[in-house]
PDB file of C-alpha atoms in Angstrom:
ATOM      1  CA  UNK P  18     105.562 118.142 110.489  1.00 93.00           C
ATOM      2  CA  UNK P  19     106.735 115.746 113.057  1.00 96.00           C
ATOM      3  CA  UNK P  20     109.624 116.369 114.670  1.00 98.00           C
ATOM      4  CA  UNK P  21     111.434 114.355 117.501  1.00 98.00           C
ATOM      5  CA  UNK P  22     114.406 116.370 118.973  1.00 98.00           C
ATOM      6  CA  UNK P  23     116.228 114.258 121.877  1.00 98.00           C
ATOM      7  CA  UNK P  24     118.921 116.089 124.272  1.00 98.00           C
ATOM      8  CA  UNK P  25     121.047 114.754 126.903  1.00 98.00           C
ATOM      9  CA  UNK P  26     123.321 112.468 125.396  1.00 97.00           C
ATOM     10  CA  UNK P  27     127.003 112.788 125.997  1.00 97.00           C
ATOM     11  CA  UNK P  28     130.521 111.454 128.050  1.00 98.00           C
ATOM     12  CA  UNK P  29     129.822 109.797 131.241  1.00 98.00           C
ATOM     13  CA  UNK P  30     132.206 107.577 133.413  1.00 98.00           C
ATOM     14  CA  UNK P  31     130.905 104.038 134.447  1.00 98.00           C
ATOM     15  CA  UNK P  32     128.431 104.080 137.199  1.00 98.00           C
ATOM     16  CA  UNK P  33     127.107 107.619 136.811  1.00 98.00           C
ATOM     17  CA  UNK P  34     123.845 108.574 135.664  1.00 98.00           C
ATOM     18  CA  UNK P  35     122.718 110.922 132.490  1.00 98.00           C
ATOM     19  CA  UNK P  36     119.166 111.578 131.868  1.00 98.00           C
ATOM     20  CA  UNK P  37     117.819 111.836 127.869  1.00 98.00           C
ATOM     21  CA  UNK P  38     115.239 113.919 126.461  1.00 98.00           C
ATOM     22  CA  UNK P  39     113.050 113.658 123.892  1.00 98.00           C
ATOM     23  CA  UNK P  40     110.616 116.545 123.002  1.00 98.00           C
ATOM     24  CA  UNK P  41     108.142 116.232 120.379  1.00 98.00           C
ATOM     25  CA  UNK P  42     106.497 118.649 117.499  1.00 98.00           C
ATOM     26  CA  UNK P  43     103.651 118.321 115.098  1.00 97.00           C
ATOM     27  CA  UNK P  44     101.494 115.572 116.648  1.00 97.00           C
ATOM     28  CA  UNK P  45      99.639 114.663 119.990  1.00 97.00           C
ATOM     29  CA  UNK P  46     102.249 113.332 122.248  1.00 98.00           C
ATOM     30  CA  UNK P  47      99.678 112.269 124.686  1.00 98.00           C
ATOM     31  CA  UNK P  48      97.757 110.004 122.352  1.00 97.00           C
ATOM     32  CA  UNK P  49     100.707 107.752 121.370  1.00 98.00           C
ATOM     33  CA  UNK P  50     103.152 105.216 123.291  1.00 98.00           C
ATOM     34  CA  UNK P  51     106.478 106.055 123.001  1.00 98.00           C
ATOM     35  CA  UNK P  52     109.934 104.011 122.461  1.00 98.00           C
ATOM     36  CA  UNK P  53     113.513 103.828 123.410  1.00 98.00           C
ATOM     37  CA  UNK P  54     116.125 102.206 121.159  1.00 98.00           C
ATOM     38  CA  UNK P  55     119.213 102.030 120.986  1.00 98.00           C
ATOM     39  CA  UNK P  56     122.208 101.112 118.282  1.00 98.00           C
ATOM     40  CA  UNK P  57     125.868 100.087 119.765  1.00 98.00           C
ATOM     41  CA  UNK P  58     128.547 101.362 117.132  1.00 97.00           C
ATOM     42  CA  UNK P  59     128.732  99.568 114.283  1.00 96.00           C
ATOM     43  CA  UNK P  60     125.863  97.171 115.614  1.00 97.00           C
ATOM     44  CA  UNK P  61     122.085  96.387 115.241  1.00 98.00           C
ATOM     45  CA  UNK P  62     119.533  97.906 116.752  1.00 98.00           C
ATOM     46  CA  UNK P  63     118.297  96.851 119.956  1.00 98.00           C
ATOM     47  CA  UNK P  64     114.566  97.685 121.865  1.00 98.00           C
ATOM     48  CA  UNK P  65     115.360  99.296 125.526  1.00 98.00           C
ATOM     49  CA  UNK P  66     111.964 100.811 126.757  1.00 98.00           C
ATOM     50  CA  UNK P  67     108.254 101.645 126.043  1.00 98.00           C
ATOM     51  CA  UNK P  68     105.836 103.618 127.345  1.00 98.00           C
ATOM     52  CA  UNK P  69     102.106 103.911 127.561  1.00 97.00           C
ATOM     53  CA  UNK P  70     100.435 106.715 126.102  1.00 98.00           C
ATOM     54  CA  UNK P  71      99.075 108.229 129.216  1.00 97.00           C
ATOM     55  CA  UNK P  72     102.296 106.902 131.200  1.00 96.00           C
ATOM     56  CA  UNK P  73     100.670 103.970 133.117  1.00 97.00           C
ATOM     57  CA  UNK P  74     102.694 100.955 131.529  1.00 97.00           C
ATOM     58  CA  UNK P  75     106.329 101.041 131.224  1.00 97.00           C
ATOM     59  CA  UNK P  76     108.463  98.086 129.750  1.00 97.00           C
ATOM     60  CA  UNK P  77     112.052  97.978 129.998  1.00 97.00           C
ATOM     61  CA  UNK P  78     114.309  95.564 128.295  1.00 97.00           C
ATOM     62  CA  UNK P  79     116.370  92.591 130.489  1.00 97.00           C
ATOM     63  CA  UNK P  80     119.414  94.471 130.185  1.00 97.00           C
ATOM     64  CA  UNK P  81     118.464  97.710 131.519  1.00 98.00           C
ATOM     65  CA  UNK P  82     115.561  96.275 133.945  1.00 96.00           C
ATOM     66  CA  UNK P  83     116.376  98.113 137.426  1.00 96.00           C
ATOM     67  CA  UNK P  84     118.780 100.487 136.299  1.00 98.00           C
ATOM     68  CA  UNK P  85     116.913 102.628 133.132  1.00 98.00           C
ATOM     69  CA  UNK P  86     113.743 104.397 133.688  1.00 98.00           C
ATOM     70  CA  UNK P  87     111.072 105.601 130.790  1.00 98.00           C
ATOM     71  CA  UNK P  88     108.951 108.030 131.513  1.00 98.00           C
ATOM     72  CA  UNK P  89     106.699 111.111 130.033  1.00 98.00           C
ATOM     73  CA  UNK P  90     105.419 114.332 130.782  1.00 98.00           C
ATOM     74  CA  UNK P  91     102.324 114.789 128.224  1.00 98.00           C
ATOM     75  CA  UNK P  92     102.070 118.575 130.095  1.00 98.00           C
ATOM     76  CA  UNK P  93     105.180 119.159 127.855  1.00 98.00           C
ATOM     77  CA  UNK P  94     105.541 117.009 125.199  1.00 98.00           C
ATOM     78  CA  UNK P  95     108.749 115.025 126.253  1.00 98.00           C
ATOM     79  CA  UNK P  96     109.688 111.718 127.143  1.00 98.00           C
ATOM     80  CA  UNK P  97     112.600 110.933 129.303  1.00 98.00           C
ATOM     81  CA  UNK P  98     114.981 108.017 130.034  1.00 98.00           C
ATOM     82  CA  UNK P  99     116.722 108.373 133.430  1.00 98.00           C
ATOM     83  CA  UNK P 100     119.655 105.671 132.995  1.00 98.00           C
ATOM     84  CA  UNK P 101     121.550 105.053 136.504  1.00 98.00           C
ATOM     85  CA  UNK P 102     124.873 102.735 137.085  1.00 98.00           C
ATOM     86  CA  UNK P 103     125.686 103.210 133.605  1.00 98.00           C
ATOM     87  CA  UNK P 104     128.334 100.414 131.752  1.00 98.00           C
ATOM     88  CA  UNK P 105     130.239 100.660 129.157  1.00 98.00           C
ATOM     89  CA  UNK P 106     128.136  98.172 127.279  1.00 98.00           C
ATOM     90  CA  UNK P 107     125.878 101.144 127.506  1.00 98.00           C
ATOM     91  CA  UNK P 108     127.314 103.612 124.697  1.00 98.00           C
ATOM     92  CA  UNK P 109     125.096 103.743 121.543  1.00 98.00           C
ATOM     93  CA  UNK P 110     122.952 106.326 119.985  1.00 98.00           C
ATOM     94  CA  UNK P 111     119.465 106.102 121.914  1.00 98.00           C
ATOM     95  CA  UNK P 112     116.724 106.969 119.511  1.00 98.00           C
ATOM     96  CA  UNK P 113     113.272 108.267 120.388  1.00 98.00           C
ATOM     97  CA  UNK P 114     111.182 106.804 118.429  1.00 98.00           C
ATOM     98  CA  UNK P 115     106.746 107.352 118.594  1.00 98.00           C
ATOM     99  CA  UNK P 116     104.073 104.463 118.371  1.00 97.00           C
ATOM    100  CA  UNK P 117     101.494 104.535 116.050  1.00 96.00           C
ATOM    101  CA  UNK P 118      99.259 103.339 118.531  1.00 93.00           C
ATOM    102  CA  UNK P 119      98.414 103.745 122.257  1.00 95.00           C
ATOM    103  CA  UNK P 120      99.573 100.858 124.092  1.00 92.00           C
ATOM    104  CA  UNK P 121     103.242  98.912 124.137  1.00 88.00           C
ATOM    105  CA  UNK P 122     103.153  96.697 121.780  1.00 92.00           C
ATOM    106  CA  UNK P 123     102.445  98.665 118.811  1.00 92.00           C
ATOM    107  CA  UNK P 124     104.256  99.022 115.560  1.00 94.00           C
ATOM    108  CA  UNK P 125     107.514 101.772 115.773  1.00 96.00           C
ATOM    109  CA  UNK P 126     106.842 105.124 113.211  1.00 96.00           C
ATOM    110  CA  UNK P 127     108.713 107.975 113.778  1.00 97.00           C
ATOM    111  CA  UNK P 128     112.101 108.119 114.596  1.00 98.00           C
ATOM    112  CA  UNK P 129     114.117 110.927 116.452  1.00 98.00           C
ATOM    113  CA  UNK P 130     117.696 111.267 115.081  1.00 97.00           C
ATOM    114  CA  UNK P 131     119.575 109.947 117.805  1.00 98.00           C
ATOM    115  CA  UNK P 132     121.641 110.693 121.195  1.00 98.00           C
ATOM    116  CA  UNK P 133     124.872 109.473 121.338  1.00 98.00           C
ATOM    117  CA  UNK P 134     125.583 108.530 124.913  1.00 98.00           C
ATOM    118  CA  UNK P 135     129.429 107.467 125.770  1.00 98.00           C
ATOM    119  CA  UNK P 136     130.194 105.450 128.804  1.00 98.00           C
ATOM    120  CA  UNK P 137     133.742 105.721 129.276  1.00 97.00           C
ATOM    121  CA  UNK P 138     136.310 105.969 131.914  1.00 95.00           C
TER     122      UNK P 138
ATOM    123  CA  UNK Q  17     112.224  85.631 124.126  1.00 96.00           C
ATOM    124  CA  UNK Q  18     111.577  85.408 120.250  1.00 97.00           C
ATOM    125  CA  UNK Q  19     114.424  85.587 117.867  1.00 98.00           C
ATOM    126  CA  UNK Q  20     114.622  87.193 114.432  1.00 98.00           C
ATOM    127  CA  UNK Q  21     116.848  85.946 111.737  1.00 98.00           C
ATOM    128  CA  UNK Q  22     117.216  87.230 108.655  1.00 98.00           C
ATOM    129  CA  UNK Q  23     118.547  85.782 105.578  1.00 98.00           C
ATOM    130  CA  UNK Q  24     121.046  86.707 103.771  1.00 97.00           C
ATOM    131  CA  UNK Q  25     123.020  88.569 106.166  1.00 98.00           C
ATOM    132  CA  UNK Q  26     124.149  90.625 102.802  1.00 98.00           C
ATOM    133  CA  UNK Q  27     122.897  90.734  99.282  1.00 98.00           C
ATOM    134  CA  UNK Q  28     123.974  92.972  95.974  1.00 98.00           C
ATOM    135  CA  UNK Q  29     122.046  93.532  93.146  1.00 97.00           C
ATOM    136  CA  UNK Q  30     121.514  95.739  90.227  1.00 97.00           C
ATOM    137  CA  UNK Q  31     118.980  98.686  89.317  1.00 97.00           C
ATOM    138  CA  UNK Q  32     116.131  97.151  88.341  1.00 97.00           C
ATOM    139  CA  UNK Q  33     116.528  93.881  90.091  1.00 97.00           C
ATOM    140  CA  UNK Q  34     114.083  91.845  92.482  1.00 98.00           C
ATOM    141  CA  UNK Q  35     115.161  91.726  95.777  1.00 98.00           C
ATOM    142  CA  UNK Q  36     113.852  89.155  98.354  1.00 98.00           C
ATOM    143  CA  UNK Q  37     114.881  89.792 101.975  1.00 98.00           C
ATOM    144  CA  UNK Q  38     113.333  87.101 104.622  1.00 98.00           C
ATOM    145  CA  UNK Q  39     112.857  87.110 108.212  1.00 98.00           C
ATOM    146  CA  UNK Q  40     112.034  83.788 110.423  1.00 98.00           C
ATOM    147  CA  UNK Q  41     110.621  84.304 114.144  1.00 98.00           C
ATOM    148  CA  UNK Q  42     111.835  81.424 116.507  1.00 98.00           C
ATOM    149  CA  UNK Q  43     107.660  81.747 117.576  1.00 97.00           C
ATOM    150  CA  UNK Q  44     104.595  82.887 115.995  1.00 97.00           C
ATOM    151  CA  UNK Q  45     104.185  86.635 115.821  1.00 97.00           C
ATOM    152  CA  UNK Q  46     100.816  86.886 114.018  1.00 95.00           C
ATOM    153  CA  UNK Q  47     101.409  89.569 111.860  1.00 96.00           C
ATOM    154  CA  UNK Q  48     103.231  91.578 114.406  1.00 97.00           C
ATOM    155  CA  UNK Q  49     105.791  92.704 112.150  1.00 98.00           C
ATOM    156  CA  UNK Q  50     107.347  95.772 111.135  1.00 98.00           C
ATOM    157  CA  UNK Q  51     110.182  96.456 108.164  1.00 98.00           C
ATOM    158  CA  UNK Q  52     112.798  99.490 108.613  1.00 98.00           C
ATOM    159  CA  UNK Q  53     115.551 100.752 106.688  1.00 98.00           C
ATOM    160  CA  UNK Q  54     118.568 102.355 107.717  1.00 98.00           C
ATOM    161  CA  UNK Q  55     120.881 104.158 105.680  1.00 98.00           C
ATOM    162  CA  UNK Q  56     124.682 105.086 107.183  1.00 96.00           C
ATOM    163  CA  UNK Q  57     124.136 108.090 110.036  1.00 96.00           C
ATOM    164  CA  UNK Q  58     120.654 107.926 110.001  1.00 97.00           C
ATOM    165  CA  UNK Q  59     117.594 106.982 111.983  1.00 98.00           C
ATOM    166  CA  UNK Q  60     115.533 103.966 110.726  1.00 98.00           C
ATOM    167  CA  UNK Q  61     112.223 104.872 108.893  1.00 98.00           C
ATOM    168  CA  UNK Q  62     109.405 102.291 109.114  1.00 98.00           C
ATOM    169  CA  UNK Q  63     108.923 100.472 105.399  1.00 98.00           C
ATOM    170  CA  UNK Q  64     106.002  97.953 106.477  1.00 98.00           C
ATOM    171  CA  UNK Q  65     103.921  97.057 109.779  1.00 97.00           C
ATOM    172  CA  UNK Q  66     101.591  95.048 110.604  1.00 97.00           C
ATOM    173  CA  UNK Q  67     103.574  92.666 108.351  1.00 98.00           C
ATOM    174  CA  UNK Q  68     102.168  93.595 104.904  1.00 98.00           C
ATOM    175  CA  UNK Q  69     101.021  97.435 105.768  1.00 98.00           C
ATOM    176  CA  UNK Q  70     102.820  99.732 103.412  1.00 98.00           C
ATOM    177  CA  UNK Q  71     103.950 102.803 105.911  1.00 97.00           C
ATOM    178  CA  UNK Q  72     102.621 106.338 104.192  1.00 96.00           C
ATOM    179  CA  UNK Q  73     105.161 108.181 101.496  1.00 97.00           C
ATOM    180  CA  UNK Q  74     106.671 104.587 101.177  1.00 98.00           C
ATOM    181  CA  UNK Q  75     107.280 103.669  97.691  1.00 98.00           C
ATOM    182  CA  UNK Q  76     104.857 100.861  96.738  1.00 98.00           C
ATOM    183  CA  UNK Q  77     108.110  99.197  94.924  1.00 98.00           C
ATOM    184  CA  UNK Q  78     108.690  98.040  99.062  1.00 98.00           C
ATOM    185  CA  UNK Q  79     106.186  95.380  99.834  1.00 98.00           C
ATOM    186  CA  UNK Q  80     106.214  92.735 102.451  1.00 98.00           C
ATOM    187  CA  UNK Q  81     104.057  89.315 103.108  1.00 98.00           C
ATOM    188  CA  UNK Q  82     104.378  86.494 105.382  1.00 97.00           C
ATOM    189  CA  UNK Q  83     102.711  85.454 108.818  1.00 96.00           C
ATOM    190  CA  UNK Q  84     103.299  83.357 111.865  1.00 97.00           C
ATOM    191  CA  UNK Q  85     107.156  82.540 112.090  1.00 98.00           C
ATOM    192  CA  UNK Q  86     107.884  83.773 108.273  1.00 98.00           C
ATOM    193  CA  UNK Q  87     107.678  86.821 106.629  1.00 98.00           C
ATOM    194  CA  UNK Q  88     109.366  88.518 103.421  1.00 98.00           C
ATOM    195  CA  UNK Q  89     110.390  91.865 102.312  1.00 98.00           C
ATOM    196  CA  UNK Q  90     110.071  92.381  98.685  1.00 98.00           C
ATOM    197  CA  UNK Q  91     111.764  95.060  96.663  1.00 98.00           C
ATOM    198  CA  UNK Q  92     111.100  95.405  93.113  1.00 95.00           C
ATOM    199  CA  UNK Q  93     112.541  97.815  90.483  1.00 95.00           C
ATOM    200  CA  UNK Q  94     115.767  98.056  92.614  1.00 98.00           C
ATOM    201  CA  UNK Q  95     116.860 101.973  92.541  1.00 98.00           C
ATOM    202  CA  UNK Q  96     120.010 102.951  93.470  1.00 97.00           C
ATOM    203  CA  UNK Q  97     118.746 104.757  96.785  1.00 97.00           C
ATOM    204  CA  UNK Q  98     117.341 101.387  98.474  1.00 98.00           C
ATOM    205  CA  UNK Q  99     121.363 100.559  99.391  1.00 98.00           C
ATOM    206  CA  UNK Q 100     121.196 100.655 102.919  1.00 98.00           C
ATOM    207  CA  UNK Q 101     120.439  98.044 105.936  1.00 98.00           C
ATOM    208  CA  UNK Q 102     116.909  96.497 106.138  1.00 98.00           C
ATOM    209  CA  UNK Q 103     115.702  95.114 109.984  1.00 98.00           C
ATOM    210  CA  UNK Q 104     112.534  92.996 110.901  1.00 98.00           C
ATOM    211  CA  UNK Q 105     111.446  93.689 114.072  1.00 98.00           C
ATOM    212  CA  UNK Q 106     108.450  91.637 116.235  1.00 98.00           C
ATOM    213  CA  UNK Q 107     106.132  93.190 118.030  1.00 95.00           C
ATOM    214  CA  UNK Q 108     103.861  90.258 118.637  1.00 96.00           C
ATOM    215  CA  UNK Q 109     105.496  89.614 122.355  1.00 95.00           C
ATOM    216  CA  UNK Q 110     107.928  91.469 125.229  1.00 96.00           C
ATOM    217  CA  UNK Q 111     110.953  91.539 124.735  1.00 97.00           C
ATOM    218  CA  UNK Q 112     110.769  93.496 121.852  1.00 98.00           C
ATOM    219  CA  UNK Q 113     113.210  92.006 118.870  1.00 98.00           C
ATOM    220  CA  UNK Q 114     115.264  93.222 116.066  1.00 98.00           C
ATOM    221  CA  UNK Q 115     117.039  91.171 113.358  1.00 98.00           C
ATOM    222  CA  UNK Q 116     120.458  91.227 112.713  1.00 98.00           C
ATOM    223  CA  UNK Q 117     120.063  93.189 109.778  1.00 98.00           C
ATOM    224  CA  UNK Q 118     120.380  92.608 106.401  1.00 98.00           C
ATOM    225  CA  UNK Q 119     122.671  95.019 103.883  1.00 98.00           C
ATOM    226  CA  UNK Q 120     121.768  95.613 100.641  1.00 98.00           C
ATOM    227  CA  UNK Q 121     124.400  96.750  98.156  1.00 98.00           C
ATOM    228  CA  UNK Q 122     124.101  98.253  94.656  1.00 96.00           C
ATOM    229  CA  UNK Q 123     126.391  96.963  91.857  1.00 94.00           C
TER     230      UNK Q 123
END
């Protein structure tokens, strides 16, 4: 069964950093890309950052470009989403969601159920 | 970037009804195009891709069509578990883009 469990989220004041988790269950992590999206309270969702299946093409999204990271350690089945000088335009749930195929521009399948990061002072 | 609008923005209908959700791209996207639905508190789960590609365990009453700039999501036999929010979303292109959304109630 697949399973996508992220950690990490919480309360952070603007500027400071949190780093999310995602670990996977019940497929190959290394064979798929992997996505970040995100969904504002009350709003749509919104694309923030993919990742190649073996980890050698990263996209971010405009609004995140230079201060969110993607990244993946197929040793352990997790992806990761270091997010630095953090707004408050910033709070939503972040969802991990898998690929169904191995590059970035691939179709979305499987969805994590959510991290709710707060950026608040 | 490319920009997804969906129309309407809202829509009710009854059980059994035909519902016709559309999406326009502001630039060709192939058939680089994926359905989800959301329901409140939960994560989205994938409907179509690849435009007309019913995703496995979907119910084939979900079924979507269109290419290029213009694609449709059809629902037929409405049941009373398809209220929730339906998004397009391209994948033809960088940025990656959502729709606005689209709500579907149930009289």
């Amino acid at each position: 069964q697949v399973q996508l469990v992220e950690s990490g989220g919480g309360v952070v004041q603007p500027g400071r950093s949190l780093r999310l988790s995602c670990t996977v269950y019940g497929f190959s992590f290394s064979s798929y890309a992997m996505f970040w999206v995100r969904q504002a309270p009350g709003k749509g969702l919104e694309w923030v950052a993919v990742i190649s299946y073996d980890g050698s093409k990263q996209f971010e999204a405009n609004s995140v470009e230079g201060r969110f990271t993607i990244s993946r350690d197929n040793s352990k089945n997790t992806l990761f989403l270091q997010m630095n000088n953090l707004r408050t335009e910033d709070t939503a749930v972040y969802y991990c969601v898998k690929g169904i195929g191995r590059w970035e521009l691939t179709p979305m399948d499987q969805w994590g159920q959510g991290a709710l990061v707060t950026v608040s002072s | 970037d490319i920009q997804m609008t969906q129309s309407p923005s809202s829509v009710s209908a009854s059980v059994g009804d035909r519902v016709t959700i559309t999406c326009r791209a502001s630039q060709g996207v192939n058939n680089w195009l994926a359905w989800f639905q959301q329901k409140p508190g939960k994560a989205p789960k994938l409907l179509i891709y690849t435009a007309s590609t019913l995703q496995s365990g979907v119910p084939s009453r979900f079924s979507g069509s269109g290419s290029g700039t213009d694609f449709t999501l059809t629902i037929t036999s409405l049941q009373a578990e398809d209220s929730a929010t339906y998004y397009c979303q391209q994948a033809h292109s960088f940025p990656i883009t959502f729709g606005q959304g689209t709500r579907l109630e149930i009289k």
